[in-house]
Short mmCIF file of C-alpha atoms in Angstrom, two decimals:
data_model
loop_
_atom_site.label_atom_id
_atom_site.label_comp_id
_atom_site.label_asym_id
_atom_site.label_seq_id
_atom_site.Cartn_x
_atom_site.Cartn_y
_atom_site.Cartn_z
CA SER A 1 166.03 28.63 34.42
CA ILE A 2 163.11 30.96 34.92
CA GLY A 3 163.42 34.29 36.68
CA VAL A 4 160.71 36.73 37.71
CA GLY A 5 161.52 40.07 39.25
CA TYR A 6 160.61 43.65 39.93
CA VAL A 7 162.89 46.66 39.43
CA LEU A 8 162.37 50.04 41.07
CA ASP A 9 164.85 52.70 39.91
CA PHE A 10 164.82 56.47 40.09
CA VAL A 11 166.77 57.80 37.11
CA LYS A 12 167.83 61.38 36.40
CA VAL A 13 169.07 62.03 32.86
CA SER A 14 170.96 65.32 32.85
CA GLU A 15 173.88 67.16 31.29
CA MET A 16 173.40 65.61 27.87
CA SER A 17 175.88 66.68 25.22
CA GLU A 18 175.05 69.99 23.55
CA ASN A 19 175.67 68.21 20.24
CA TYR A 20 172.21 66.59 20.49
CA SER A 21 169.26 68.41 18.95
CA GLN A 22 167.34 70.53 21.47
CA GLU A 23 164.19 68.55 20.69
CA PHE A 24 165.85 65.27 21.69
CA ILE A 25 167.36 66.82 24.84
CA ASN A 26 163.93 68.13 25.88
CA GLU A 27 162.42 64.68 25.28
CA MET A 28 165.04 62.63 27.16
CA GLN A 29 166.55 64.90 29.82
CA GLN A 30 164.23 64.37 32.75
CA ASP A 31 163.69 62.51 36.00
CA THR A 32 161.98 59.14 35.50
CA ARG A 33 160.92 56.30 37.69
CA LYS A 34 161.31 52.73 36.47
CA GLY A 35 158.88 50.33 38.11
CA ALA A 36 159.16 47.26 35.93
CA LEU A 37 158.07 43.66 36.06
CA LYS A 38 160.68 41.33 34.48
CA LEU A 39 160.57 37.77 33.18
CA ASN A 40 163.68 35.85 32.09
CA LEU A 41 163.73 32.40 30.48
CA GLN A 42 167.04 30.70 29.75
CA ARG A 43 168.50 27.33 28.73
CA ASP A 44 172.29 27.11 29.11
CA THR A 45 174.32 23.96 28.31
CA ARG A 46 177.72 25.66 27.81
CA ASP A 47 180.68 23.84 29.35
CA ASN A 48 182.21 27.05 30.76
CA LEU A 49 180.57 30.43 31.40
CA LEU A 50 183.70 32.50 30.73
CA ASP A 51 185.39 30.49 27.97
CA PRO A 52 182.84 28.11 26.41
CA SER A 53 183.94 25.51 23.87
CA SER A 54 180.74 23.47 23.52
CA GLY A 55 177.04 23.76 24.24
CA TYR A 56 174.49 26.48 23.65
CA LEU A 57 172.63 29.34 25.31
CA VAL A 58 169.06 30.30 24.40
CA PHE A 59 167.27 33.12 26.24
CA GLY A 60 164.20 35.31 26.20
CA LYS A 61 163.55 38.39 28.34
CA GLY A 62 160.49 40.54 28.86
CA LEU A 63 160.00 43.81 30.72
CA LEU A 64 156.84 45.81 31.42
CA ASN A 65 157.11 49.29 32.90
CA THR A 66 153.79 51.05 33.52
CA GLU A 67 152.31 53.61 35.85
CA ALA A 68 150.32 50.72 37.39
CA THR A 69 153.61 48.96 38.31
CA GLY A 70 155.20 52.13 39.74
CA GLY A 71 156.85 53.61 36.64
CA SER A 72 156.48 57.17 35.41
CA THR A 73 155.97 56.09 31.77
CA ASN A 74 154.45 53.09 29.98
CA TYR A 75 156.76 50.93 27.86
CA TYR A 76 157.77 47.31 27.29
CA GLY A 77 160.90 45.49 26.17
CA LEU A 78 161.37 42.08 24.55
CA ASP A 79 164.75 40.44 23.87
CA ALA A 80 165.69 36.98 22.58
CA GLY A 81 168.92 35.36 21.51
CA ALA A 82 170.87 32.18 20.96
CA SER A 83 174.54 31.21 20.85
CA GLY A 84 176.13 27.90 19.95
CA TYR A 85 179.70 26.66 20.49
CA TRP A 86 181.47 23.78 18.73
CA ASN A 87 185.10 22.73 19.15
CA TYR A 88 187.40 20.94 16.71
CA PHE A 89 190.83 19.28 17.03
CA ASP A 90 190.64 18.94 20.82
CA LYS A 91 189.54 22.57 21.35
CA PHE A 92 192.21 23.97 19.02
CA ILE A 93 189.44 25.75 17.11
CA VAL A 94 186.19 26.83 18.77
CA LEU A 95 183.41 28.00 16.46
CA HIS A 96 180.81 30.37 17.91
CA ALA A 97 177.63 31.46 16.13
CA GLY A 98 175.08 33.73 17.77
CA ALA A 99 172.18 36.10 17.14
CA LYS A 100 170.11 38.53 19.23
CA ALA A 101 166.93 40.45 18.49
CA GLY A 102 165.15 43.00 20.61
CA THR A 103 162.37 45.52 20.53
CA THR A 104 160.99 48.11 22.89
CA GLY A 105 158.09 50.50 22.56
CA ALA A 106 155.45 52.50 24.30
CA VAL A 107 152.41 50.64 25.61
CA SER A 108 150.16 53.53 24.57
CA GLY A 109 151.81 54.18 21.19
CA ASN A 110 153.84 57.32 22.07
CA ASN A 111 157.42 56.11 21.55
CA SER A 112 158.88 59.18 23.26
CA ASP A 113 157.78 57.41 26.47
CA VAL A 114 160.71 55.01 25.97
CA PRO A 115 163.63 56.52 27.94
CA ILE A 116 167.15 56.73 26.54
CA TYR A 117 168.41 54.01 28.90
CA GLN A 118 165.90 51.49 27.48
CA ARG A 119 166.87 52.08 23.82
CA TYR A 120 169.34 50.06 21.74
CA PHE A 121 172.82 51.44 21.05
CA LEU A 122 175.09 49.01 19.21
CA GLY A 123 178.79 49.01 18.50
CA GLY A 124 181.82 48.14 20.56
CA GLN A 125 183.26 45.02 22.13
CA ASN A 126 179.99 43.30 23.08
CA SER A 127 177.83 43.89 19.99
CA ILE A 128 179.27 44.96 16.63
CA ARG A 129 183.05 45.04 16.84
CA GLY A 130 184.76 47.47 14.50
CA PHE A 131 182.35 50.29 15.36
CA LYS A 132 182.73 52.77 18.21
CA TYR A 133 180.83 52.00 21.40
CA MET A 134 177.14 52.98 20.98
CA ALA A 135 177.74 54.39 17.47
CA VAL A 136 175.26 52.15 15.59
CA SER A 137 171.90 53.78 16.19
CA PRO A 138 169.32 56.00 14.54
CA LEU A 139 170.50 59.63 14.49
CA ASP A 140 168.86 62.92 15.43
CA SER A 141 168.90 66.02 13.23
CA ASN A 142 172.45 66.79 14.47
CA ASN A 143 173.72 63.27 13.51
CA MET A 144 173.93 62.16 17.16
CA PRO A 145 172.86 58.60 18.15
CA THR A 146 169.40 58.52 19.76
CA GLY A 147 169.00 54.79 20.34
CA GLY A 148 166.82 52.42 18.40
CA LEU A 149 163.55 50.80 19.37
CA SER A 150 164.51 47.57 17.57
CA SER A 151 167.84 45.83 17.14
CA LEU A 152 169.22 42.75 15.45
CA THR A 153 172.78 41.43 15.75
CA GLY A 154 174.62 38.32 14.63
CA THR A 155 178.14 36.98 14.96
CA LEU A 156 180.27 34.17 13.61
CA GLU A 157 183.67 33.66 15.21
CA ALA A 158 186.44 31.06 15.30
CA THR A 159 188.88 31.27 18.23
CA HIS A 160 192.19 29.48 18.44
CA PRO A 161 195.09 29.55 20.94
CA ILE A 162 198.21 31.56 20.14
CA TYR A 163 200.24 31.46 23.36
CA LYS A 164 199.05 30.44 26.86
CA TRP A 165 195.96 32.62 27.55
CA ILE A 166 196.32 34.67 24.33
CA LYS A 167 193.86 33.70 21.59
CA GLY A 168 193.18 34.81 18.05
CA ALA A 169 189.68 35.18 16.69
CA PRO A 170 188.68 35.98 13.14
CA PHE A 171 185.05 37.09 13.25
CA ILE A 172 182.16 38.55 11.32
CA ASP A 173 179.63 40.75 13.15
CA MET A 174 176.49 42.27 11.68
CA GLY A 175 173.58 44.24 13.00
CA ASN A 176 171.62 47.44 13.17
CA ALA A 177 169.21 49.42 15.33
CA TRP A 178 166.02 50.96 13.92
CA ASP A 179 163.64 53.79 14.81
CA ASN A 180 160.46 51.77 15.36
CA PRO A 181 159.39 48.72 17.38
CA TYR A 182 159.46 45.48 15.37
CA GLN A 183 161.33 47.17 12.49
CA TYR A 184 164.10 44.89 11.20
CA ALA A 185 164.86 46.30 7.74
#
């Protein structure tokens, strides 16, 4: 599938935790306008959207927010990922392998133009399990997460039934978020 769209949002970032450095609060706590063009490309052959046991998903997403498109700042975002599912012993074991990469940055080179809601915060149920939600991120001078401009995650998981709808899943997750666009080390 191919999707093209436009997003117009008015966002007010306020009442940030006093634990953040004052410099970061001054940079991020403001009213912004998101006027973004979006492009989504996707190929999905999974047998079930909620509980897949075979097939794959490959996607790519792009976003361009500029003053020319109605935004208050100039930045872009690029994300890509893939997941594959294989089942064994009549779906008794389902193997899932997946990876995602993303980057965002300022069109003009001033990365403070990238708002906090466009940055990458990893950790929690849907990215790197075993870490607190949004805890994997670059930190400010007060050791508070500020969000990365690049991220990379990967997962390997094997699910198996335990009882009715209850399943077990040994897994390995990895990933990180970095300070700069296109920084993956």
